Coordinates of C-alpha atoms and ligand atoms in Angstrom, one line a residue:
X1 CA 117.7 79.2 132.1
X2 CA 115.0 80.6 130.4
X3 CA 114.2 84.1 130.5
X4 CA 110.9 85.5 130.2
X5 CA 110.3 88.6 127.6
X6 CA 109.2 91.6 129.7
X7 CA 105.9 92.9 128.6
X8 CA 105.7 95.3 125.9
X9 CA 104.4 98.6 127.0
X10 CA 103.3 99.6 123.6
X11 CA 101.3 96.5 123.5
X12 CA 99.0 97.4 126.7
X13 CA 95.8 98.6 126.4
X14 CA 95.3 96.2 123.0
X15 CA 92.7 94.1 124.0
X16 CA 89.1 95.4 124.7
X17 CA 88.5 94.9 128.0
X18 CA 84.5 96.3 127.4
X19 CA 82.4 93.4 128.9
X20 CA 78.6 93.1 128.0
X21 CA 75.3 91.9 129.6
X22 CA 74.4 88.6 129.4
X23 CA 73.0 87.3 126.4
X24 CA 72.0 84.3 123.8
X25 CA 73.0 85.0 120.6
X26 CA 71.0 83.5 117.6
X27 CA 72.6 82.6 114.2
X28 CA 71.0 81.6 111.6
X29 CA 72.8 80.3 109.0
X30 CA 74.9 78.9 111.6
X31 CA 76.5 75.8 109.3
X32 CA 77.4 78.5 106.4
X33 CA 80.3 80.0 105.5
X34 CA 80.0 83.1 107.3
X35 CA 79.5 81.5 110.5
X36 CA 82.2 79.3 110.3
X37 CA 84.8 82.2 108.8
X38 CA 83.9 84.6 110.7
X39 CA 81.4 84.7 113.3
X40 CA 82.6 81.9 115.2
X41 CA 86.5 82.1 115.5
X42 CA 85.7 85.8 116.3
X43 CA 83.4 84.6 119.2
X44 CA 86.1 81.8 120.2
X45 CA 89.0 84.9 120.2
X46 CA 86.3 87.2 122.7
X47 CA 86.2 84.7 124.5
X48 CA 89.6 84.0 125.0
X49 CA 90.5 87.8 125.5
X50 CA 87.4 87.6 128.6
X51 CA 85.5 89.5 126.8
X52 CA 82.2 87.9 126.8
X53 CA 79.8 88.1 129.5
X54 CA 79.1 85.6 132.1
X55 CA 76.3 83.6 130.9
X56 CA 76.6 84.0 126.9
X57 CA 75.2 81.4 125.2
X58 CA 75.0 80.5 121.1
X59 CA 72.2 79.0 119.1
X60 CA 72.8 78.2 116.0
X61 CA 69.9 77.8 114.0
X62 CA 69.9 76.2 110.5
X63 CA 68.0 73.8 108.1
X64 CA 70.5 71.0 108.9
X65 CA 69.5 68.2 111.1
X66 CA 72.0 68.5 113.6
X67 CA 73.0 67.7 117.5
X68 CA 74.2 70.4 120.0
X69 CA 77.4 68.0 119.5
X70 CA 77.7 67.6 115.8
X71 CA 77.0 71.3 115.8
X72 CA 80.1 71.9 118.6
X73 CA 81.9 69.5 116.4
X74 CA 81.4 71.9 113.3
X75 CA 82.3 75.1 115.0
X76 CA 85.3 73.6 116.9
X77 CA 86.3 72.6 113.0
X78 CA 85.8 75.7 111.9
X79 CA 87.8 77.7 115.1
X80 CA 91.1 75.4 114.2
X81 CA 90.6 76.4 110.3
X82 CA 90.1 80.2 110.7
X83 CA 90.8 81.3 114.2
X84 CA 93.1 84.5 113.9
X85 CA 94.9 83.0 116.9
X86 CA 96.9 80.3 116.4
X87 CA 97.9 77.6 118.4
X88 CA 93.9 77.6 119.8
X89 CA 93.6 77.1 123.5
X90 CA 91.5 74.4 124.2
X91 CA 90.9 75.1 127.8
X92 CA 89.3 78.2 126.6
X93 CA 87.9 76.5 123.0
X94 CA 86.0 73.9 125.5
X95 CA 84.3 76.2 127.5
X96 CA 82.9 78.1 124.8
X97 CA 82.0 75.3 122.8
X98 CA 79.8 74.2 126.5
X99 CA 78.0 77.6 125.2
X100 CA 76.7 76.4 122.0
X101 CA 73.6 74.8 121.4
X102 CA 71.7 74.4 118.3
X103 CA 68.2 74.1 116.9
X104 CA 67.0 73.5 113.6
X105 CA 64.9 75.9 111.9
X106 CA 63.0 76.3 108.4
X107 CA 62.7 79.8 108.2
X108 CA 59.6 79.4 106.1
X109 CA 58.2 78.1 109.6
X110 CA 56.5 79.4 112.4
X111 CA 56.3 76.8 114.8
X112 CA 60.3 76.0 114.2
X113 CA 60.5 79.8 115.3
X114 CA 58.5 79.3 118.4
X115 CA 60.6 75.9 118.9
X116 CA 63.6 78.6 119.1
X117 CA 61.8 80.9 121.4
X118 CA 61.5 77.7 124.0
X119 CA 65.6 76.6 123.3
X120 CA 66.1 81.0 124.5
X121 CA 63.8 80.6 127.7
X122 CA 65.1 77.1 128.3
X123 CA 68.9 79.3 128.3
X124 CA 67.7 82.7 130.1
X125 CA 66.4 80.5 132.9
X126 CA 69.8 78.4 133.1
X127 CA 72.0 81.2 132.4
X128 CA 70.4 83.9 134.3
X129 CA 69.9 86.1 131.5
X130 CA 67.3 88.7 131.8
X131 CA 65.9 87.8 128.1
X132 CA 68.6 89.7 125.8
X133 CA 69.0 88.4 122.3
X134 CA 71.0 89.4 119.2
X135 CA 69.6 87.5 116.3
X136 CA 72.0 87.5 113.5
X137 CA 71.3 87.0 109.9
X138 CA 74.6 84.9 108.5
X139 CA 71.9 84.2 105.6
X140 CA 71.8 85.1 102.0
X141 CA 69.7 88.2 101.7
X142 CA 66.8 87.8 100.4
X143 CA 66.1 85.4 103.8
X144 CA 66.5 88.7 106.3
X145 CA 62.9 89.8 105.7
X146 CA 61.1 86.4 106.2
X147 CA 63.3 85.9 110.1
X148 CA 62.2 89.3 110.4
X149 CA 58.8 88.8 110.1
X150 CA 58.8 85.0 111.9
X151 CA 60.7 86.2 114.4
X152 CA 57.6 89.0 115.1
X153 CA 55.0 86.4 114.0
X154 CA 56.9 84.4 116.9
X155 CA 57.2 87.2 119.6
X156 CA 60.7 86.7 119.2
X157 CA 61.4 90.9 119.1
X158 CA 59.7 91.8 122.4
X159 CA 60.3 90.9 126.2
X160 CA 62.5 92.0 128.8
X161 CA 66.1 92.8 127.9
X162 CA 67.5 94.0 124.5
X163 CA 66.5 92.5 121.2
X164 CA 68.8 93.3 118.3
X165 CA 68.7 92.3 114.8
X166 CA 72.2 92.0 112.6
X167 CA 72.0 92.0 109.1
X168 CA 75.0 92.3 106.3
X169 CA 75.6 93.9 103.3
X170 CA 74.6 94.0 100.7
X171 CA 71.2 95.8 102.1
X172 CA 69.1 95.7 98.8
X173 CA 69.5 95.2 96.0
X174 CA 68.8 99.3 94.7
X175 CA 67.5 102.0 96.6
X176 CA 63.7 100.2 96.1
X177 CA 64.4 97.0 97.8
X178 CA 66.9 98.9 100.1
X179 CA 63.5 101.1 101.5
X180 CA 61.5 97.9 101.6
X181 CA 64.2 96.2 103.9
X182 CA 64.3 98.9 106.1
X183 CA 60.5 99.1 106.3
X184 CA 60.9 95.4 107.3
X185 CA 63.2 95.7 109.4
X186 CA 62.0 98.7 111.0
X187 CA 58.1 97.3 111.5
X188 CA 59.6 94.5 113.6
X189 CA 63.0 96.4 115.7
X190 CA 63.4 100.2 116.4
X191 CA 66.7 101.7 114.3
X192 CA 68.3 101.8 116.7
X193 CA 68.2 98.0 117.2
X194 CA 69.0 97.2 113.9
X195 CA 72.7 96.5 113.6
X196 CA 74.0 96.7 110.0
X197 CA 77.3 95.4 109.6
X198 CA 79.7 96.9 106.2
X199 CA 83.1 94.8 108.2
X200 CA 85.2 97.5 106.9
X201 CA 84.2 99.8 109.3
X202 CA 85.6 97.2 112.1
X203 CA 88.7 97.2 110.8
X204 CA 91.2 98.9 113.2
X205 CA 93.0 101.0 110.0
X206 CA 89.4 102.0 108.6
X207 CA 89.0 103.6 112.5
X208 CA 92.1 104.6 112.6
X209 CA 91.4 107.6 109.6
X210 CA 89.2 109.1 112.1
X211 CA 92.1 108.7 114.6
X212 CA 94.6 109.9 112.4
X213 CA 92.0 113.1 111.5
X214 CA 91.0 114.2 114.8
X215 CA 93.3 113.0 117.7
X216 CA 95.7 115.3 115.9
X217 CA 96.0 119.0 116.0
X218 CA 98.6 118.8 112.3
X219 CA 96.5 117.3 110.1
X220 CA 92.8 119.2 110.0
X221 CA 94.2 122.3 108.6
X222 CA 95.7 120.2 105.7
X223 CA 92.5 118.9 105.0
X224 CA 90.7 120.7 102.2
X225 CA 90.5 121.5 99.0
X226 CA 93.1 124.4 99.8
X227 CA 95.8 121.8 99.8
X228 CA 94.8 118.8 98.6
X229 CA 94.6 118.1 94.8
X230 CA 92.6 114.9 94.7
X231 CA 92.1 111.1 96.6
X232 CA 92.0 107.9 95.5
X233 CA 90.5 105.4 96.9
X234 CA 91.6 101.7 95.9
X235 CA 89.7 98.7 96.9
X236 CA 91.9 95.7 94.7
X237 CA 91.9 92.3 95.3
X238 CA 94.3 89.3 93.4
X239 CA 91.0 86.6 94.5
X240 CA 88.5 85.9 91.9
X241 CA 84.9 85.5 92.7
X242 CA 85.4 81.9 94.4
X243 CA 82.6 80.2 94.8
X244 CA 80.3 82.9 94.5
X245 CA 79.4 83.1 91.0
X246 CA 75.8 83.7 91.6
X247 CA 75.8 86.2 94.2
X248 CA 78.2 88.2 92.1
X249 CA 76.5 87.5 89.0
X250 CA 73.8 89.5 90.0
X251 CA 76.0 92.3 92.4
X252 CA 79.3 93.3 90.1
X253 CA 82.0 95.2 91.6
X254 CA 79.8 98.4 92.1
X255 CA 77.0 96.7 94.2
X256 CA 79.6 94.5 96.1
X257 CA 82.4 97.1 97.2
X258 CA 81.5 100.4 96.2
X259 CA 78.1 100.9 97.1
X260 CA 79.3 100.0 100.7
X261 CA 82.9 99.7 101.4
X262 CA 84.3 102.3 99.0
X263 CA 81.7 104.6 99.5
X264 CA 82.4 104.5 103.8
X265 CA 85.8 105.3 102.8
X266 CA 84.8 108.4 101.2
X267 CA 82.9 109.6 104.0
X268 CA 85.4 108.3 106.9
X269 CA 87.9 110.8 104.8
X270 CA 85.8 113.3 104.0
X271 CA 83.5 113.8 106.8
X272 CA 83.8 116.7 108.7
X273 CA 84.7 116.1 113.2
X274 CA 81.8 114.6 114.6
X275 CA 81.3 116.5 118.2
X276 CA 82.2 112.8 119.8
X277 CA 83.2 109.9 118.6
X278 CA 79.2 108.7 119.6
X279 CA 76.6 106.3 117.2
X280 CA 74.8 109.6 115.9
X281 CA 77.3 112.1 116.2
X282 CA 79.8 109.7 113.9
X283 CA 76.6 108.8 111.5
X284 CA 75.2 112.3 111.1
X285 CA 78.3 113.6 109.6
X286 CA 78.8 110.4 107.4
X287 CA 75.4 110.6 105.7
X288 CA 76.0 114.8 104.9
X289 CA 79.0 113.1 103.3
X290 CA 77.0 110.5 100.8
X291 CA 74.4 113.7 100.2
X292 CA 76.8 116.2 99.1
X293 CA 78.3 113.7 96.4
X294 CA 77.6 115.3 93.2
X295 CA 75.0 112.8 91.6
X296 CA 76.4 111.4 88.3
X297 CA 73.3 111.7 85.8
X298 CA 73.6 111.0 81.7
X299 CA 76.5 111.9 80.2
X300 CA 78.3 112.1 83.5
X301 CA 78.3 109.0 83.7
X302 CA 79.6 107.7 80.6
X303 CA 82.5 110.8 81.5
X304 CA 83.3 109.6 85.1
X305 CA 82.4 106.2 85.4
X306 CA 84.0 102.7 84.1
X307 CA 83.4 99.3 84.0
X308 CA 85.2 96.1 82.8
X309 CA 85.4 92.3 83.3
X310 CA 88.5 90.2 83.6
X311 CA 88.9 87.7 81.1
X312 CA 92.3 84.9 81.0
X313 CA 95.4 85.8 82.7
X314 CA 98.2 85.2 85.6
X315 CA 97.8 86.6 88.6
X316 CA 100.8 86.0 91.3
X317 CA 101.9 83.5 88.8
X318 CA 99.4 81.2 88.4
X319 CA 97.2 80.9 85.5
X320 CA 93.8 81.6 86.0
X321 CA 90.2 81.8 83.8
X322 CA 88.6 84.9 83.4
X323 CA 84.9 85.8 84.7
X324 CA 83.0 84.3 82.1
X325 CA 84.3 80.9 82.4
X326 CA 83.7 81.2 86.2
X327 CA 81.7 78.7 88.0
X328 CA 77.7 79.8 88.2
X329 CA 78.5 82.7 86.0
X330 CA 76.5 83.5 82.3
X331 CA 78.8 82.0 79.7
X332 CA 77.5 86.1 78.2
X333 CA 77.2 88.0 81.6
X334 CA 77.6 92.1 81.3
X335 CA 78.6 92.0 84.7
X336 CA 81.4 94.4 86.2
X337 CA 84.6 92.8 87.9
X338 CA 86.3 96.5 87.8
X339 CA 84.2 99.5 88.9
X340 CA 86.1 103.1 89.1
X341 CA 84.6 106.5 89.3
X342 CA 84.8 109.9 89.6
X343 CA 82.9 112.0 91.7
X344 CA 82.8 115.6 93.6
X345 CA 81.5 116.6 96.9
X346 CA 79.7 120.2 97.0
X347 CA 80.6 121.4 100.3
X348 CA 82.9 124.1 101.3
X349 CA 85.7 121.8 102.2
X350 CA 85.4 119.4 99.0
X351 CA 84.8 121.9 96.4
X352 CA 86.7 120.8 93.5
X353 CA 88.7 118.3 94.6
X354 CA 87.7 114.7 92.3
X355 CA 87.8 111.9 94.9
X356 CA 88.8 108.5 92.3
X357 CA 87.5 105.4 93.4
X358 CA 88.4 102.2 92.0
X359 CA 87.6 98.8 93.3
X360 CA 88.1 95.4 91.4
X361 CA 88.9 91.3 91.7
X362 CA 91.9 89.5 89.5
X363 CA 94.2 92.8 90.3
X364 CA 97.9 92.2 90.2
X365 CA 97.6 92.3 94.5
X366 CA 95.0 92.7 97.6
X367 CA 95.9 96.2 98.4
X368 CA 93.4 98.6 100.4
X369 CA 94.5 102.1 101.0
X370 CA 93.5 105.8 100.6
X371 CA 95.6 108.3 99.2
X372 CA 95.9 112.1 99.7
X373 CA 97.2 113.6 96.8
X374 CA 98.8 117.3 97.7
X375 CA 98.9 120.5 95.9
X376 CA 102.7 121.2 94.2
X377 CA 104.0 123.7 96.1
X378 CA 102.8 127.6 94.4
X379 CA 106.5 128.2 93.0
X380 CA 109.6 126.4 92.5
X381 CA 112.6 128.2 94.7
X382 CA 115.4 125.5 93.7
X383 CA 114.1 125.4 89.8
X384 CA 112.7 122.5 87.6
X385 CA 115.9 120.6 87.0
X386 CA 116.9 120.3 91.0
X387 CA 113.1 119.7 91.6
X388 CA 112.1 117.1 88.4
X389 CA 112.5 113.7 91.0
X390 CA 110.0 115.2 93.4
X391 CA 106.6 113.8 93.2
X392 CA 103.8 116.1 95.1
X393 CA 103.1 115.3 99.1
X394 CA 101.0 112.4 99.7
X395 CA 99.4 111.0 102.6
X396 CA 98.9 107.3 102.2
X397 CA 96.2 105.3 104.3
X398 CA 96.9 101.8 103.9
X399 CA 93.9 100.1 105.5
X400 CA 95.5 96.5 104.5
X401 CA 97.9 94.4 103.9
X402 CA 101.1 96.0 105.7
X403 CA 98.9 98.4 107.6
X404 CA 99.7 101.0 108.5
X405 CA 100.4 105.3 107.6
X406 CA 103.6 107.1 104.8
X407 CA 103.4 110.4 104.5
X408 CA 105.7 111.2 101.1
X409 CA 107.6 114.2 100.9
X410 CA 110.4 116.1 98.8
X411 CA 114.4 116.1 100.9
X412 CA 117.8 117.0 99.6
X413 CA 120.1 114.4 98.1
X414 CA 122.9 114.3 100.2
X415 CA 125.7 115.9 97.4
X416 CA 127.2 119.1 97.3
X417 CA 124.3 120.1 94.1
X418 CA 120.6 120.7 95.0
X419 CA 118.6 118.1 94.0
X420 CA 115.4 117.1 95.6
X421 CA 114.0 113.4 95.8
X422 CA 111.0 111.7 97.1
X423 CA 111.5 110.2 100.8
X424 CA 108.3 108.9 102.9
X425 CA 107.9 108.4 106.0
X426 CA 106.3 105.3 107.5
X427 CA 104.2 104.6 110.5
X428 CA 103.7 100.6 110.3
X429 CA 100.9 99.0 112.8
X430 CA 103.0 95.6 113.6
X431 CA 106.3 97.5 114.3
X432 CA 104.5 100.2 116.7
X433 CA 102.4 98.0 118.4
X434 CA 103.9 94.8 118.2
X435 CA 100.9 93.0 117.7
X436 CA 98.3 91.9 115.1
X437 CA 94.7 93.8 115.1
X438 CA 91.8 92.2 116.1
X439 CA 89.5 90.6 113.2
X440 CA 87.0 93.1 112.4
X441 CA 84.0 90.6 113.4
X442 CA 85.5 90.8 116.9
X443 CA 85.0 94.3 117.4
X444 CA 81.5 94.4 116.1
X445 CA 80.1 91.5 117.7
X446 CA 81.4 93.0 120.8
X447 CA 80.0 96.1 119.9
X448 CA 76.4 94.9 119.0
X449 CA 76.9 93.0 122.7
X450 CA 77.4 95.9 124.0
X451 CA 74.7 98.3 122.4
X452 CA 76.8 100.7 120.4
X453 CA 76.0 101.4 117.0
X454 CA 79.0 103.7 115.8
X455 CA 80.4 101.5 113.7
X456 CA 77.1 100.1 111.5
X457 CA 75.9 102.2 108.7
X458 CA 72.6 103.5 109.6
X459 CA 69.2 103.1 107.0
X460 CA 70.1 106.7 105.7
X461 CA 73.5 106.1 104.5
X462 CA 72.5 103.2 103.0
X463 CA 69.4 104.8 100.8
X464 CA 72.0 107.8 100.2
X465 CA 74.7 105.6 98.9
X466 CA 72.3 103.5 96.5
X467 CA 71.0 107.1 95.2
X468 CA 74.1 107.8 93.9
X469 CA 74.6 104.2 92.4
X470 CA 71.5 103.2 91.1
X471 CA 71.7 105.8 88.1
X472 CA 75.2 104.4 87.4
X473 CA 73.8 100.9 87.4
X474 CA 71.4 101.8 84.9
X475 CA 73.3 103.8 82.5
X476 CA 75.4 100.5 82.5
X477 CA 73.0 98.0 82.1
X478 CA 72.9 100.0 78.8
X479 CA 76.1 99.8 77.9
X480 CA 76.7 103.7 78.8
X481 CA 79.7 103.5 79.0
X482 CA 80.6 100.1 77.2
X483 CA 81.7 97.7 79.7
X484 CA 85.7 96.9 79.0
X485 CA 87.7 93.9 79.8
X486 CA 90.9 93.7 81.1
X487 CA 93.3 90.5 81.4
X488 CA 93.4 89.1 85.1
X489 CA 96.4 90.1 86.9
X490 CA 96.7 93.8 85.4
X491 CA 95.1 97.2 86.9
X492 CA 92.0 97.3 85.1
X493 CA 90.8 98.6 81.7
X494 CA 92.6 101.2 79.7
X495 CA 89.5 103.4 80.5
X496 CA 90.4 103.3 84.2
X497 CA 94.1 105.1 83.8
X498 CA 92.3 107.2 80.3
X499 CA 89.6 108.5 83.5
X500 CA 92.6 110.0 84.9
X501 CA 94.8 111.2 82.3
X502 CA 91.7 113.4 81.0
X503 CA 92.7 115.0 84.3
X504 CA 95.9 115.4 84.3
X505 CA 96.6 112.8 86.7
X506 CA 97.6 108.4 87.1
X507 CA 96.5 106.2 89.5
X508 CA 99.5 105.2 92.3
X509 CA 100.6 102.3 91.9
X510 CA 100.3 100.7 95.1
Ligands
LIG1 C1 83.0 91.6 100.8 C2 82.8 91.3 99.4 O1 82.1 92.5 101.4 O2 84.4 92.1 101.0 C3 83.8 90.4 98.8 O3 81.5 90.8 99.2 C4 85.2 90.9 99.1 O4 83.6 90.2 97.4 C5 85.4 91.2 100.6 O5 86.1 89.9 98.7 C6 86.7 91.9 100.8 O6 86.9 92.0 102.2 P1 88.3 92.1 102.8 O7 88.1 92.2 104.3 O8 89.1 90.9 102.4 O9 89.0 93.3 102.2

């Protein structure tokens, strides 16, 4: 006899039971690699958790010469390779492969554009959708202004129902090509319509700091430069650059995680409470965030900023070549795999406390996480010696792998002396919930579907966050500091822990 599990309770409630309207979603780039990663095994998981609307239909629109089958065939590859669900259910995989159509486009012409405005009608009248469209750019980005404008030169923007634009990171290039984007951008969709996705804000531990900060009463009155000596913020990764040698060629660790992800990490920890967890209210506070970052100018930068390239090592031991010898990269490239920095914000909370971010590829692991360094306590009541094990209280967001919360704090060794050690304690996501979280493309997609722009940075964050960065670019396209190197598999340059020491302080070793 077999007998069936009862339901967890702690598990109810996981899936997002938000339904949008009806609507075709266009992606272009639909045969790449982001489409086939990302974008459609997240779609084939909404589906299966009934989250997408009655009527939602996909084209994908690319310069392959493909059938709605070949191009069902593809995704349907692609949903077996990198579904986060696993066995896939192909009762549910066949019906939302039914949705899928495709159309070929050249996005250098208009009458392929106006092809794709027929293949939409052709769907609204089928489908009963009241002409809503998302068009997604899953291209590289120097493409998103040219669909832009064809999809505008095509009347592609304007109608009945919704008409939203998604674009990724990085936007721009600096803070120049970043305005000229938005102008773009902006000529063609209001803001508001214009859906920038940085996935690290999807992921359920990046939302869950602003959980952690403001669903609780214990935490907020912690939060300040009272308490709280410094925060690091560690962005390392064991992968190399894969195939991407000339995208990051050009980008560097600065331009391809800290400009974006690192930098939302700062100002998901250090924003003040938003009055609701609401698009504006959420993005208001972010973007005071990015502005009261003390700019590093001149020497500052050669004082709180560091940069280095891997060369040879092992990394979880295997062998591997370092950046130069990387496919598509210059055999002399000056080109950052290791970014770190130091930087204050000048607001009442913030004042004087260094946040330390550090972000790089060929680390010793993949390890995300934010950590909340504490004041020692003002005097020492059971002496050095019964105190010399105790590390300071830390708060430890890990946004990924093993995510989940520790808060580290000084306890008695059990014996009949007084000695103190270092304890933490450890809230883990799979072991309260029982379940994995939800692929961060899943919840914005379903978000864009839906209409709610909390979790996409808005045009002013992004031309705050390049103002910070594109001084710090410059100073080291001038070799202000000197870039370093550092062999694959270790923590970065020497530079990176000397950053720290100046201060008094190391890195945690994650
Ligand atoms: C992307 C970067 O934005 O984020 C990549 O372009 C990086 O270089 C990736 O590998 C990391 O994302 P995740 O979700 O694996 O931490």
């Amino acid at each position: 006899m077999t007998v069936e599990a009862a339901p967890n309770p702690l598990a109810e409630g996981l899936h997002d039971y938000r339904v949008a309207d009806p609507a075709v979603m266009v992606i272009f780039g639909a045969t790449g690699d982001l489409s086939g990663r990302k974008l459609l095994p997240a779609l084939y998981n909404l589906a299966k958790q009934r989250s997408l609307p009655a009527g939602f239909a996909v084209v994908g629109a690319a310069m392959d010469e493909l059938t709605d089958d070949a191009f069902r065939k593809v995704a349907s590859d692609k949903i077996h390779a990198f579904s986060r669900t696993q066995p896939i259910d192909d009762r549910v995989l066949q019906a939302f492969l039914a949705s899928l159509s495709y159309v070929k486009v050249d996005f250098g012409k208009l009458e392929d554009f106006k092809a794709l405005g027929q293949k939409l009608q052709e769907l609204d009248n089928t489908n009963h959708i009241p002409g809503n469209r998302i068009f997604y750019c899953a291209t590289p980005p120097p493409t998103y202004q040219t669909i832009t404008l064809q999809l505008q030169a095509a009347a592609l923007n304007a109608g009945n129902g919704f008409h939203r634009i998604v674009v990724e990171k990085p936007f721009g290039f600096d803070l120049k090509s970043a305005r000229e984007l938005t102008q773009t951008l902006q000529k063609v969709f209001p803001e508001d319509s214009v859906y920038r996705i940085d996935h690290y804000l999807g992921k359920e531990t990046v939302q869950n700091i602003l959980a952690f900060r403001f669903a609780n009463s214990i935490f907020e009155p912690v939060w300040n430069s009272s308490l709280i000596d410094s925060v690091q913020i560690t962005v390392a990764e064991d992968i190399g650059i894969e195939n991407r040698g000339s995208y990051y060629d050009r980008a560097g660790a600065m331009r391809d995680i800290v400009q974006n992800h690192g930098l939302q990490l700062v100002t998901l920890t250090a924003m003040e409470p938003p009055l609701a967890f609401q698009a504006n209210e959420v993005r208001d506070e972010k973007v005071k965030v990015l502005r009261a970052i003390r700019p590093l100018i001149g020497e500052d930068i050669e004082q709180s900023t560091v940069h280095a390239q891997y060369t040879k090592g092992w990394v979880l031991g295997e062998q591997v070549p370092g950046y130069r010898e990387e496919k598509n990269v210059a055999p002399d490239s000056q080109t950052e795999t290791f970014a770190a920095m130091r930087v204050f914000i000048d607001n009442w909370r913030w004042a004087g406390v260094p946040f330390y971010i550090r972000a790089g590829k060929r680390l010793p692991k993949r390890v995300t996480e934010i950590r909340i360094q504490f004041k020692r306590p003002p005097h020492l009541t059971f002496g050095r010696e019964a105190m010399k094990e105790v590390d300071p209280n830390a708060i430890t967001l890990r946004i990924q792998p093993e995510e989940g919360i520790s808060l580290k704090f000084g306890a008695k060794v059990p014996s009949a002396g007084l000695r103190i050690r270092s304890v933490t304690m450890d809230f883990q996501y799979m072991t309260s919930f029982l379940v994995e979280a939800p692929e961060a493309y899943e919840r914005l997609l379903l978000d864009c579907m839906i209409g709610d722009p909390t979790l996409f940075t808005r045009a002013d964050e992004v031309e705050a966050a390049w103002t910070l960065v594109d001084p710090i670019e410059d100073a080291w396209r001038n070799a202000r500091p000197p870039l370093g190197t550092y062999a694959a598999g270790t923590w970065g340059p020497p530079a990176a822990e000397a950053l720290l020491r100046a201060d008094g302080r190391e890195w945690h070793r994650p």
